Coordinates of C-alpha atoms in Angstrom, one line a residue:
M2 CA 58.6 86.8 176.9
R3 CA 62.3 86.5 177.1
P4 CA 64.2 85.9 173.9
K5 CA 65.4 82.3 173.4
P6 CA 69.2 82.0 173.3
S7 CA 70.6 80.5 170.2
L8 CA 71.8 76.9 170.6
R9 CA 74.6 77.5 168.0
L10 CA 77.8 76.3 169.6
R11 CA 80.0 79.2 170.3
P12 CA 83.8 79.0 170.2
R13 CA 85.7 78.7 173.5
P14 CA 87.0 81.9 175.0
R15 CA 90.3 83.0 173.5
P16 CA 93.5 82.2 175.3
P17 CA 95.0 84.7 177.7
E18 CA 96.4 87.8 176.1
P19 CA 99.5 89.7 177.1
S20 CA 99.2 93.4 178.2
G21 CA 102.2 94.5 176.3
A22 CA 102.5 97.7 174.2
R23 CA 102.5 95.7 170.9
R24 CA 99.1 94.3 171.7
L25 CA 97.7 97.8 172.5
A26 CA 99.4 99.3 169.4
R27 CA 97.3 97.1 167.2
R28 CA 94.1 98.7 168.4
H29 CA 94.7 102.1 166.9
P30 CA 97.6 101.7 164.4
G31 CA 96.4 104.7 162.3
A32 CA 96.5 107.1 165.2
L33 CA 99.9 105.8 166.4
L34 CA 101.2 106.1 162.8
A35 CA 100.0 109.6 162.6
L36 CA 101.6 110.4 165.9
F37 CA 104.8 108.8 164.7
L38 CA 104.7 110.9 161.5
C39 CA 104.0 114.1 163.4
S40 CA 106.9 113.4 165.9
T41 CA 109.2 112.5 163.0
G42 CA 108.1 115.5 160.9
G43 CA 108.6 117.9 163.9
A44 CA 112.1 116.4 164.5
L45 CA 113.1 116.6 160.9
A46 CA 111.9 120.3 160.7
A47 CA 113.9 121.0 163.9
L48 CA 117.0 119.4 162.4
A49 CA 116.7 121.2 159.1
L50 CA 116.3 124.6 160.7
P51 CA 119.9 125.0 162.0
A52 CA 121.3 124.3 158.5
A53 CA 119.0 126.8 156.9
L54 CA 119.7 129.4 159.6
G55 CA 123.5 128.9 159.3
H56 CA 123.3 129.2 155.5
T57 CA 121.2 132.4 155.7
V58 CA 123.5 134.0 158.3
A59 CA 126.5 133.2 156.2
R60 CA 124.8 135.0 153.2
L61 CA 124.1 138.0 155.4
V62 CA 127.6 138.2 156.7
D63 CA 129.1 137.9 153.2
G64 CA 127.1 141.0 152.1
G65 CA 125.0 141.3 149.0
P66 CA 121.2 141.2 148.6
V67 CA 119.0 140.0 151.5
P68 CA 118.5 136.2 151.2
W69 CA 114.7 136.3 151.3
A70 CA 114.5 132.7 150.2
G71 CA 116.6 131.6 153.1
L72 CA 114.6 133.7 155.6
L73 CA 111.3 132.3 154.1
L74 CA 112.7 128.7 154.5
C75 CA 113.5 129.4 158.1
A76 CA 110.0 130.7 158.8
V77 CA 108.4 127.7 157.0
L78 CA 110.5 125.2 159.0
T79 CA 109.7 127.0 162.3
L80 CA 105.9 126.9 161.5
A81 CA 106.2 123.3 160.4
E82 CA 107.9 122.3 163.7
T83 CA 105.3 124.1 165.7
G84 CA 102.4 122.5 163.7
F85 CA 103.8 119.0 163.9
D86 CA 104.4 119.4 167.7
A87 CA 100.8 120.6 168.1
G88 CA 99.4 117.7 166.2
A89 CA 101.6 115.3 168.2
A90 CA 100.2 116.7 171.4
V91 CA 96.6 116.3 170.3
L92 CA 97.2 112.7 169.1
T93 CA 99.0 111.8 172.3
T94 CA 96.0 112.9 174.4
S95 CA 93.3 111.4 172.3
T96 CA 95.0 108.1 171.5
G97 CA 96.1 107.6 175.1
A98 CA 92.4 108.0 176.2
R99 CA 91.2 105.5 173.6
L100 CA 93.9 103.0 174.5
T101 CA 93.1 103.4 178.2
A102 CA 89.4 102.7 177.6
H103 CA 90.3 99.6 175.5
L104 CA 92.6 98.3 178.2
R105 CA 90.1 98.9 181.0
T106 CA 87.4 97.1 179.0
R107 CA 89.6 94.2 178.1
T108 CA 90.9 93.8 181.7
T109 CA 87.4 94.1 183.2
A110 CA 86.0 91.6 180.7
R111 CA 88.7 89.1 181.6
V112 CA 88.0 89.5 185.3
L113 CA 84.2 89.0 184.7
A114 CA 84.8 86.0 182.5
A115 CA 86.9 84.2 185.0
E116 CA 85.6 82.0 187.8
P117 CA 84.8 84.4 190.7
R118 CA 87.0 82.7 193.3
R119 CA 90.0 83.2 191.0
A120 CA 89.0 86.7 189.8
L121 CA 88.4 88.0 193.3
A122 CA 91.7 86.7 194.7
V123 CA 92.9 90.3 194.4
P124 CA 91.3 92.4 197.2
T125 CA 88.6 94.8 195.9
G126 CA 90.5 98.0 196.6
D127 CA 93.6 96.7 194.8
L128 CA 91.5 95.4 192.0
T129 CA 89.8 98.9 191.6
A130 CA 93.3 100.6 191.6
R131 CA 94.5 98.2 188.9
L132 CA 91.4 98.7 186.7
T133 CA 91.6 102.5 186.9
A134 CA 95.0 104.0 187.6
R135 CA 97.1 101.1 186.5
T136 CA 95.3 100.7 183.1
A137 CA 95.9 104.4 182.5
D138 CA 99.6 104.1 183.2
A139 CA 100.0 100.9 181.2
A140 CA 98.1 102.3 178.2
T141 CA 100.6 105.2 177.8
A142 CA 103.3 102.9 176.6
P143 CA 102.5 102.8 172.9
V144 CA 101.8 106.5 172.8
T145 CA 105.0 107.3 174.7
A146 CA 107.0 105.0 172.4
A147 CA 105.6 106.6 169.2
G148 CA 106.1 110.1 170.5
A149 CA 109.6 109.3 171.8
V150 CA 110.9 109.2 168.1
A151 CA 111.5 112.9 168.3
G152 CA 113.5 112.5 171.6
V153 CA 115.8 110.0 169.9
L154 CA 115.9 111.5 166.4
L155 CA 116.8 115.0 167.5
P156 CA 120.0 114.2 169.4
L157 CA 121.2 111.6 166.9
G158 CA 120.5 113.9 163.9
A159 CA 122.1 116.8 165.7
I160 CA 125.3 114.7 166.2
V161 CA 125.3 113.8 162.5
G162 CA 124.9 117.5 161.7
L163 CA 127.9 118.4 163.9
F164 CA 130.0 115.8 162.0
V165 CA 128.9 117.2 158.7
I166 CA 129.8 120.8 159.8
D167 CA 133.1 119.8 161.5
P168 CA 134.2 116.4 162.9
W169 CA 136.3 118.1 165.7
T170 CA 133.2 119.9 167.0
A171 CA 131.3 116.6 167.0
A172 CA 134.2 114.8 168.7
A173 CA 134.1 117.4 171.5
F174 CA 130.5 116.6 172.2
L175 CA 131.0 112.9 172.1
L176 CA 133.6 113.2 174.9
G177 CA 130.8 113.8 177.4
A178 CA 128.2 111.4 175.8
P179 CA 129.1 108.3 177.9
L180 CA 128.4 110.3 181.1
L181 CA 125.0 111.3 179.6
V182 CA 124.1 107.8 178.7
A183 CA 125.0 106.5 182.1
L184 CA 122.8 109.2 183.7
L185 CA 119.8 108.1 181.6
H186 CA 120.4 104.4 182.4
T187 CA 120.5 105.1 186.1
F188 CA 117.5 107.3 186.0
T189 CA 115.4 104.8 184.1
R190 CA 116.2 101.9 186.5
R191 CA 115.6 104.0 189.7
T192 CA 112.4 105.4 188.3
A193 CA 111.0 102.0 187.6
D194 CA 111.8 100.7 191.1
A195 CA 110.3 103.8 192.8
G196 CA 107.2 103.7 190.6
A197 CA 106.5 100.1 191.4
D198 CA 106.9 100.7 195.1
Y199 CA 104.6 103.7 194.9
Q200 CA 101.9 101.7 193.1
R201 CA 102.1 98.9 195.7
A202 CA 101.6 101.5 198.5
Q203 CA 98.6 102.9 196.6
S204 CA 97.1 99.4 196.4
V205 CA 97.4 98.9 200.2
I206 CA 95.5 102.2 200.9
A207 CA 92.8 101.3 198.3
H208 CA 92.4 97.9 199.8
R209 CA 92.0 99.2 203.4
L210 CA 89.7 102.0 202.3
T211 CA 87.4 99.5 200.5
E212 CA 87.4 97.2 203.6
A213 CA 86.3 100.2 205.7
L214 CA 83.5 101.2 203.3
D215 CA 82.2 97.7 203.1
G216 CA 82.1 97.5 206.9
A217 CA 81.0 101.0 207.5
D218 CA 77.9 99.9 209.6
T219 CA 80.0 97.7 211.8
I220 CA 82.6 100.4 212.3
R221 CA 79.9 102.9 213.2
A222 CA 78.3 100.4 215.6
A223 CA 81.6 99.5 217.3
R224 CA 82.7 103.2 217.5
T225 CA 86.1 102.3 215.9
G226 CA 86.1 105.1 213.3
A227 CA 89.2 106.8 214.7
R228 CA 91.1 103.6 214.7
E229 CA 90.0 102.7 211.1
Y230 CA 91.0 106.2 210.1
R231 CA 94.5 105.7 211.4
R232 CA 94.7 102.3 209.9
I233 CA 93.7 103.5 206.4
L234 CA 96.0 106.5 206.5
E235 CA 99.0 104.7 208.1
P236 CA 100.5 103.6 204.7
L237 CA 100.5 107.3 203.6
T238 CA 103.9 107.5 205.4
T239 CA 105.2 104.8 203.1
L240 CA 103.5 106.3 200.1
A241 CA 105.0 109.7 200.9
A242 CA 108.5 108.1 201.2
H243 CA 108.2 106.5 197.8
G244 CA 106.9 109.7 196.3
R245 CA 109.8 111.7 197.8
R246 CA 112.1 109.0 196.5
T247 CA 110.6 109.4 193.0
W248 CA 111.1 113.1 193.0
A249 CA 114.6 112.7 194.5
V250 CA 115.4 110.5 191.4
Y251 CA 114.1 113.2 189.1
G252 CA 115.9 115.9 191.1
R253 CA 119.2 114.2 191.0
A254 CA 118.8 113.5 187.2
A255 CA 117.8 117.1 186.6
G256 CA 120.7 118.5 188.7
Q257 CA 123.2 116.3 187.0
S258 CA 121.8 117.2 183.6
A259 CA 121.9 120.9 184.5
L260 CA 125.6 120.5 185.3
L261 CA 126.6 118.2 182.5
L262 CA 124.6 119.7 179.5
P263 CA 125.9 123.3 179.8
L264 CA 129.5 121.9 180.1
L265 CA 128.9 120.0 176.9
M266 CA 127.5 123.1 175.2
L267 CA 130.5 125.2 176.4
L268 CA 132.9 122.6 175.2
V269 CA 131.3 122.4 171.7
L270 CA 131.2 126.2 171.4
A271 CA 134.8 126.5 172.6
V272 CA 136.0 124.0 170.0
G273 CA 133.8 125.7 167.3
G274 CA 135.2 129.1 168.2
L275 CA 138.8 127.7 167.8
R276 CA 137.9 126.2 164.5
L277 CA 136.4 129.5 163.4
H278 CA 139.5 131.3 164.4
A279 CA 141.6 128.8 162.4
G280 CA 139.4 129.4 159.4
A281 CA 138.2 125.8 159.2
I282 CA 134.5 126.9 159.5
G283 CA 132.6 130.1 158.9
V284 CA 130.3 132.2 161.0
G285 CA 127.2 130.4 159.5
D286 CA 128.7 127.0 160.4
L287 CA 129.3 128.1 163.9
V288 CA 125.7 129.3 164.3
A289 CA 124.5 126.0 162.9
A290 CA 126.9 124.0 165.1
S291 CA 125.6 125.9 168.2
R292 CA 122.0 125.0 167.3
Y293 CA 122.9 121.4 166.7
A294 CA 124.8 121.3 170.0
A295 CA 121.6 122.6 171.7
L296 CA 119.6 119.8 170.1
A297 CA 122.2 117.2 170.9
V298 CA 122.2 118.0 174.6
G299 CA 118.4 117.8 174.4
I300 CA 118.9 114.0 174.9
G301 CA 118.2 114.9 178.5
S302 CA 114.6 115.4 177.5
L303 CA 114.3 111.7 177.1
T304 CA 114.1 111.4 180.9
G305 CA 110.4 112.2 180.8
A306 CA 109.7 109.6 178.2
L307 CA 111.9 107.0 179.9
G308 CA 110.2 107.7 183.2
A309 CA 106.7 107.3 181.6
L310 CA 107.8 104.0 180.0
A311 CA 109.1 102.7 183.3
R312 CA 105.8 103.5 185.0
S313 CA 103.9 101.8 182.1
R314 CA 106.0 98.7 182.5
A315 CA 105.4 98.6 186.2
A316 CA 101.7 99.0 185.8
A317 CA 101.5 96.4 183.0
R318 CA 103.1 93.9 185.4
T319 CA 100.3 94.4 187.9
L320 CA 97.7 93.8 185.1
D321 CA 99.3 90.6 183.8
P322 CA 97.7 88.4 186.5
L323 CA 94.3 89.8 185.6
L324 CA 94.7 89.5 181.8
T325 CA 96.0 85.9 182.2
L326 CA 93.0 84.7 184.2
D327 CA 91.6 81.6 182.7
P328 CA 88.0 82.0 181.5
L329 CA 85.3 79.6 182.6
P330 CA 86.0 76.4 180.8
H331 CA 83.2 74.8 178.8
E332 CA 82.5 72.4 175.9
G333 CA 80.3 74.8 174.0
R334 CA 77.1 72.9 174.9
G335 CA 73.8 74.5 175.7
P336 CA 71.0 73.6 178.1
V337 CA 68.4 71.0 177.0
P338 CA 65.7 73.0 175.2
G339 CA 62.5 73.3 177.4
G340 CA 64.1 71.4 180.3
P341 CA 62.2 71.6 183.6
G342 CA 65.2 72.7 185.7
H343 CA 66.1 69.3 187.1
L344 CA 69.1 69.9 189.4
E345 CA 71.5 67.2 190.5
L346 CA 74.7 67.4 192.6
R347 CA 77.1 64.4 192.6
D348 CA 79.7 64.3 195.4
V349 CA 80.2 68.1 195.2
G350 CA 83.0 69.6 197.3
V351 CA 84.4 73.1 197.5
V352 CA 87.7 74.1 199.2
Q353 CA 88.7 77.6 200.2
H354 CA 92.2 78.2 198.9
G355 CA 94.3 80.6 200.8
K356 CA 97.4 81.0 202.9
Q357 CA 97.8 80.8 206.6
G358 CA 99.2 83.8 208.4
G359 CA 98.6 87.5 208.1
N360 CA 95.7 89.5 209.4
Q361 CA 92.2 88.1 209.5
E362 CA 90.9 90.4 206.8
G363 CA 93.6 89.2 204.4
K364 CA 93.1 85.5 204.9
Q365 CA 90.0 85.3 202.8
D366 CA 91.8 86.3 199.7
G367 CA 95.3 85.0 200.4
M368 CA 96.4 88.6 200.7
Q369 CA 97.5 90.9 203.4
D370 CA 96.9 94.6 202.9
G371 CA 96.8 94.1 199.1
E372 CA 99.9 92.0 198.9
P373 CA 100.2 88.2 198.4
L374 CA 101.2 86.3 201.6
L375 CA 104.5 84.8 200.7
N376 CA 104.9 82.7 203.8
G377 CA 102.9 80.1 205.5
E378 CA 101.4 76.8 204.4
P379 CA 98.5 76.5 202.1
D380 CA 95.1 76.6 203.9
R381 CA 92.5 74.3 202.3
K382 CA 89.5 74.9 204.4
P383 CA 86.6 72.7 203.2
L384 CA 83.4 74.8 202.5
L385 CA 81.3 71.9 201.1
T386 CA 82.1 68.2 201.3
G387 CA 80.5 65.3 199.5
V388 CA 77.1 66.9 198.7
H389 CA 74.8 64.4 196.9
L390 CA 71.4 65.9 196.1
T391 CA 68.6 65.8 193.5
V392 CA 66.1 68.6 193.1
P393 CA 63.2 67.7 190.7
G394 CA 62.4 70.3 188.1
G395 CA 59.7 72.8 189.1
T396 CA 60.1 72.2 192.9
S397 CA 61.4 74.4 195.6
L398 CA 64.4 73.7 197.9
A399 CA 65.1 75.6 201.1
V400 CA 68.8 75.6 202.2
V401 CA 69.2 76.0 206.0
G402 CA 72.0 75.9 208.5
R403 CA 73.9 77.9 211.0
S404 CA 76.4 80.7 210.0
G405 CA 79.3 79.2 208.2
S406 CA 77.5 76.0 207.2
G407 CA 78.0 76.6 203.5
K408 CA 74.6 77.9 202.4
S409 CA 75.9 80.7 200.2
V410 CA 78.6 78.5 198.7
F411 CA 75.9 76.0 197.8
A412 CA 73.9 78.7 196.2
A413 CA 76.9 79.9 194.2
V414 CA 77.8 76.3 193.0
V415 CA 74.3 75.4 191.7
G416 CA 74.2 78.5 189.5
R417 CA 77.8 78.3 188.5
L418 CA 79.0 81.4 190.1
L419 CA 81.6 79.0 191.6
D420 CA 83.0 75.8 190.2
P421 CA 83.3 72.9 192.7
D422 CA 86.7 71.5 193.3
T423 CA 85.3 67.9 193.2
G424 CA 82.1 66.4 191.9
T425 CA 79.6 67.6 189.3
V426 CA 76.6 69.8 189.1
L427 CA 74.0 69.0 186.4
L428 CA 71.1 71.0 185.1
D429 CA 68.6 68.8 183.2
G430 CA 71.3 66.2 182.8
V431 CA 73.9 68.5 181.4
P432 CA 77.0 69.4 183.5
L433 CA 77.2 73.1 184.2
T434 CA 80.9 73.0 183.3
A435 CA 80.1 71.7 179.8
M436 CA 77.7 74.6 179.0
D437 CA 78.7 77.9 177.4
P438 CA 78.2 80.5 180.1
A439 CA 76.5 82.7 177.5
L440 CA 73.9 80.0 177.0
L441 CA 73.6 79.0 180.6
R442 CA 73.3 82.4 182.2
P443 CA 69.8 83.3 180.7
E444 CA 68.5 80.1 182.3
I445 CA 69.4 81.1 185.9
A446 CA 68.2 84.1 187.8
Y447 CA 69.7 85.2 191.1
A448 CA 68.6 87.5 193.9
F449 CA 71.0 88.5 196.7
A450 CA 70.8 90.0 200.2
R451 CA 72.8 93.0 199.0
P452 CA 72.1 93.3 195.2
A453 CA 74.1 95.5 192.9
L454 CA 71.9 98.0 191.2
P455 CA 73.4 98.8 187.8
G456 CA 71.6 101.2 185.5
T457 CA 70.6 104.8 185.5
T458 CA 67.0 104.6 186.5
V459 CA 64.9 102.2 188.5
E460 CA 63.5 100.7 185.3
D461 CA 67.1 100.2 184.0
T462 CA 68.2 98.3 187.1
I463 CA 65.2 96.0 187.0
A464 CA 65.6 95.4 183.2
F465 CA 69.3 94.7 183.6
G466 CA 70.2 91.1 183.0
P467 CA 71.2 88.5 180.3
W468 CA 68.7 90.3 178.1
T469 CA 67.0 93.7 178.6
A470 CA 63.6 93.1 180.0
G471 CA 60.8 95.1 178.4
P472 CA 58.5 97.5 180.2
A473 CA 55.8 95.0 180.7
A474 CA 58.2 92.4 182.2
V475 CA 59.8 95.1 184.4
R476 CA 56.4 96.1 185.9
E477 CA 55.3 92.5 186.3
G478 CA 58.6 91.7 188.1
A479 CA 58.1 94.7 190.4
R480 CA 54.6 93.7 191.3
A481 CA 55.8 90.1 192.1
A482 CA 58.5 91.5 194.4
R483 CA 56.1 94.1 195.9
A484 CA 58.3 96.9 194.7
D485 CA 55.7 98.7 192.6
G486 CA 54.2 100.4 195.6
F487 CA 57.3 102.3 196.7
V488 CA 58.4 102.9 193.1
G489 CA 55.1 104.6 192.4
L490 CA 55.9 107.0 195.2
L491 CA 59.2 108.1 193.7
P492 CA 59.3 111.5 191.9
Y493 CA 59.3 110.0 188.4
G494 CA 58.2 106.5 189.1
Y495 CA 60.2 103.9 187.2
A496 CA 62.0 106.7 185.4
T497 CA 63.5 108.1 188.7
P498 CA 67.3 108.1 188.6
L499 CA 68.8 105.8 191.2
T500 CA 70.8 108.7 192.6
D501 CA 67.5 110.5 193.4
A502 CA 65.9 107.4 195.0
P503 CA 66.9 106.9 198.6
L504 CA 66.4 103.2 199.2
S505 CA 66.3 101.2 202.4
G506 CA 67.9 97.8 202.6
G507 CA 64.5 96.1 202.1
E508 CA 63.7 98.2 199.1
R509 CA 67.0 97.4 197.5
Q510 CA 66.3 93.7 198.0
R511 CA 62.9 94.1 196.4
L512 CA 64.5 95.7 193.3
G513 CA 66.9 92.8 193.2
L514 CA 64.0 90.3 193.4
A515 CA 62.1 92.3 190.8
R516 CA 65.1 91.9 188.4
A517 CA 65.1 88.2 189.0
F518 CA 61.4 87.9 188.4
A519 CA 61.7 90.0 185.2
H520 CA 64.2 87.5 183.8
P521 CA 62.5 84.1 184.2
G522 CA 64.6 81.0 183.6
R523 CA 64.3 77.4 184.6
L524 CA 66.3 78.0 187.9
L525 CA 65.7 80.8 190.4
I526 CA 68.2 81.1 193.3
L527 CA 67.5 83.4 196.3
D528 CA 70.6 83.8 198.4
D529 CA 69.3 85.4 201.6
A530 CA 67.2 87.7 199.4
L531 CA 64.3 87.9 201.8
S532 CA 66.2 88.8 204.9
G533 CA 65.4 92.6 204.7
L534 CA 61.6 92.2 204.0
D535 CA 58.9 92.7 206.6
T536 CA 56.5 89.8 207.3
V537 CA 53.7 91.0 205.0
T538 CA 55.9 91.7 202.0
E539 CA 57.7 88.4 202.5
H540 CA 54.4 86.6 202.5
H541 CA 53.4 88.2 199.1
V542 CA 56.8 87.4 197.6
R543 CA 56.5 83.8 198.7
R544 CA 53.1 83.6 197.0
A545 CA 54.8 84.9 193.8
L546 CA 57.4 82.2 194.2
D547 CA 54.8 79.5 194.7
E548 CA 53.0 80.6 191.5
R549 CA 56.2 79.5 189.6
A550 CA 55.8 75.9 190.8
G551 CA 56.1 73.5 188.0
R552 CA 57.7 76.1 185.7
C553 CA 60.8 77.0 187.6
T554 CA 63.1 75.3 190.1
R555 CA 63.6 77.5 193.2
V556 CA 66.6 77.3 195.6
I557 CA 66.1 79.5 198.6
V558 CA 68.8 80.1 201.2
A559 CA 66.4 80.4 204.2
H560 CA 67.0 81.9 207.6
R561 CA 63.3 82.2 208.6
L562 CA 61.1 79.3 209.6
S563 CA 58.4 80.3 207.3
S564 CA 60.6 80.0 204.2
A565 CA 61.6 76.4 205.1
A566 CA 58.0 75.5 206.0
R567 CA 56.7 76.5 202.5
A568 CA 59.4 74.7 200.5
D569 CA 58.9 71.3 199.0
R570 CA 62.1 70.0 200.4
V571 CA 64.7 71.3 202.9
L572 CA 68.5 70.8 202.7
W573 CA 70.1 71.1 206.2
L574 CA 73.8 71.9 206.0
E575 CA 76.2 71.7 208.9
D576 CA 80.0 72.5 208.5
G577 CA 79.7 72.1 204.7
R578 CA 78.1 68.7 204.9
V579 CA 74.6 67.5 204.4
R580 CA 73.1 66.9 207.8
A581 CA 69.7 65.9 206.5
T582 CA 67.3 66.4 203.7
G583 CA 63.5 66.0 203.5
P584 CA 60.2 67.8 204.1
H585 CA 60.3 70.5 206.8
E586 CA 57.6 68.6 208.8
E587 CA 59.9 65.5 209.2
L588 CA 63.0 67.5 210.1
W589 CA 61.1 69.6 212.6
A590 CA 61.1 66.6 215.0
D591 CA 64.8 67.0 215.5
P592 CA 65.5 69.5 218.3
E593 CA 68.8 70.5 216.7
Y594 CA 67.0 71.4 213.5
R595 CA 64.6 73.6 215.5
A596 CA 67.6 75.2 217.2
V597 CA 69.0 76.3 213.8
F598 CA 65.9 78.6 213.2
R599 CA 65.9 80.0 216.7
T600 CA 69.6 81.1 216.2
E601 CA 69.3 82.3 212.6
T602 CA 66.0 84.1 213.2
D603 CA 67.3 86.0 216.2
E604 CA 70.4 87.1 214.2
A605 CA 68.4 88.2 211.2
E606 CA 65.9 90.2 213.3
E607 CA 68.6 91.9 215.3
T608 CA 70.3 92.9 212.1
A609 CA 67.1 94.3 210.6
E610 CA 66.3 96.2 213.7
A611 CA 69.8 97.7 214.1
D612 CA 69.9 98.8 210.5
E613 CA 67.5 98.0 207.6
E614 CA 70.5 97.5 205.3
P615 CA 71.0 93.7 205.4
G616 CA 74.4 92.1 205.9
A617 CA 76.5 90.3 203.3
G618 CA 75.1 86.9 204.2
A619 CA 75.7 84.3 206.9
D620 CA 78.4 82.3 205.3
G621 CA 81.0 84.9 204.6
A622 CA 83.0 82.6 202.3
L623 CA 82.0 84.5 199.2
P624 CA 80.7 87.9 200.3
R625 CA 82.0 89.9 197.4
A626 CA 81.5 87.2 194.8
R627 CA 77.8 87.2 195.4
T628 CA 77.2 90.9 194.9
E629 CA 79.8 91.7 192.3
V630 CA 79.6 88.7 190.0
E631 CA 75.9 89.0 189.6
A632 CA 76.4 92.3 187.8
R633 CA 77.6 90.3 184.8

């Protein structure tokens, strides 16, 4: 028995949140404060050491007893600086890892909470790069900022120390300070530009690689592997150019620093030597001044922190579109308790939003090679138009039509994996858009042609869902999907790790069906989920579906004649419009209806014979949404 979801009205999702460093800093304020204190403590110890060392040297030069207290103070300050720096290093690593994990979780949650058509506007490869590498770069901003205290405090404190020892020595250093500031400003700007271009090139490669992996069977069959290899690696030239540009910026900054900083040191020591000769300062003061000058010219070490902050800002800009995705709107309502699963569509229409132009692969997402298409007129291709339909609770509906007719779009709309652009979908009289997704999702079970299989073991993947199905429900679902037979042959049965369970396309489909059967709701949607099954297995699965008559409304995207023949009612789609509805026996009199099954059956059988791994579905309008969104 599945647990009944609470009907308590839940608050609407929180508004979009920025990805700035301030927001991240609130996650682990204690760790960042400790990092700040360690950095500050190390900087203060480093600033106190030259004064103590100069005073000790002066005592030694003047003669008299050995200044043991001064020597001990110098040792303590050295150990303190070392200890604080070590603590800062540990905190930088651990806090950065925790912030990265938090940012990845928050960004992923925002993507999954959004309407799939909006969330998947970013190509899969680019999305993967943003959720992995970009989140790691963006999460370093608070850590870098907290640790950069030492980089700022050391040179500023050193300049103050020079002024205290001798204003003329400090003035000598300040003569070259404007050049150093200009160097840092130029470095920061150029590093930010180079880093952003490098990240864009990475996204292009990730996008093309994901496309090739998704279409590996097609590439193998067409024998175009060499061409795809060249296409994927072609942006490496651009990536290498941006990488060399980045290192060139670092190299120029390092070279200019290597020239400027020694000149500043030489100028400070020369002025200090003249002041020592004039008797204005002592030997100890000169030692302290030399140490302070070394710390002051250490402002060049800020280049690393500034470079990291520039990369973080560039990465954060790529995450902003994901973190500002609107969550699925709702009114906090829940399904009618105990409803039969009565489904109603009123003038439902879906439009594919995109841009004209670019390559064919990019048109689907409005992107070309991972980048938005900036030119061209909006392309509003209708996927569904004016669909009026009523499906009584507990009955079965077969959805048929040729490729591109809108079958998978229909399946996505009736389970709210996709919101229609026009019209309304109601479940037991309540609009889907009014229901809290957390309350709606347990009422709807999906099975797909290419199901995602999350979890560690076979049992985990069947139990995965709006609630974790128990062992009894897992085995009952597996029996209904005819998966218990091959699962029993695995090395450890249901406890077999998925990595040790080589599965054919049909076996993967049966696990997806088992997961749907293990999470019974009032609505069961099979989107081409029987295409990889043999005739005998499909017959047994259909019997399991028929046993749910009266208790569950079943929507089946059908390609085979037998699926439509067993359904209570058939919806015939053509070019996104309802061509006809009614019992299969009545529609069979139309020769064009019969032609649909000849075409679709031939295509499905050819696919199964060529490779038992089924395709992404006939419609192609939402190939990724169907498989990725279901994992929620």
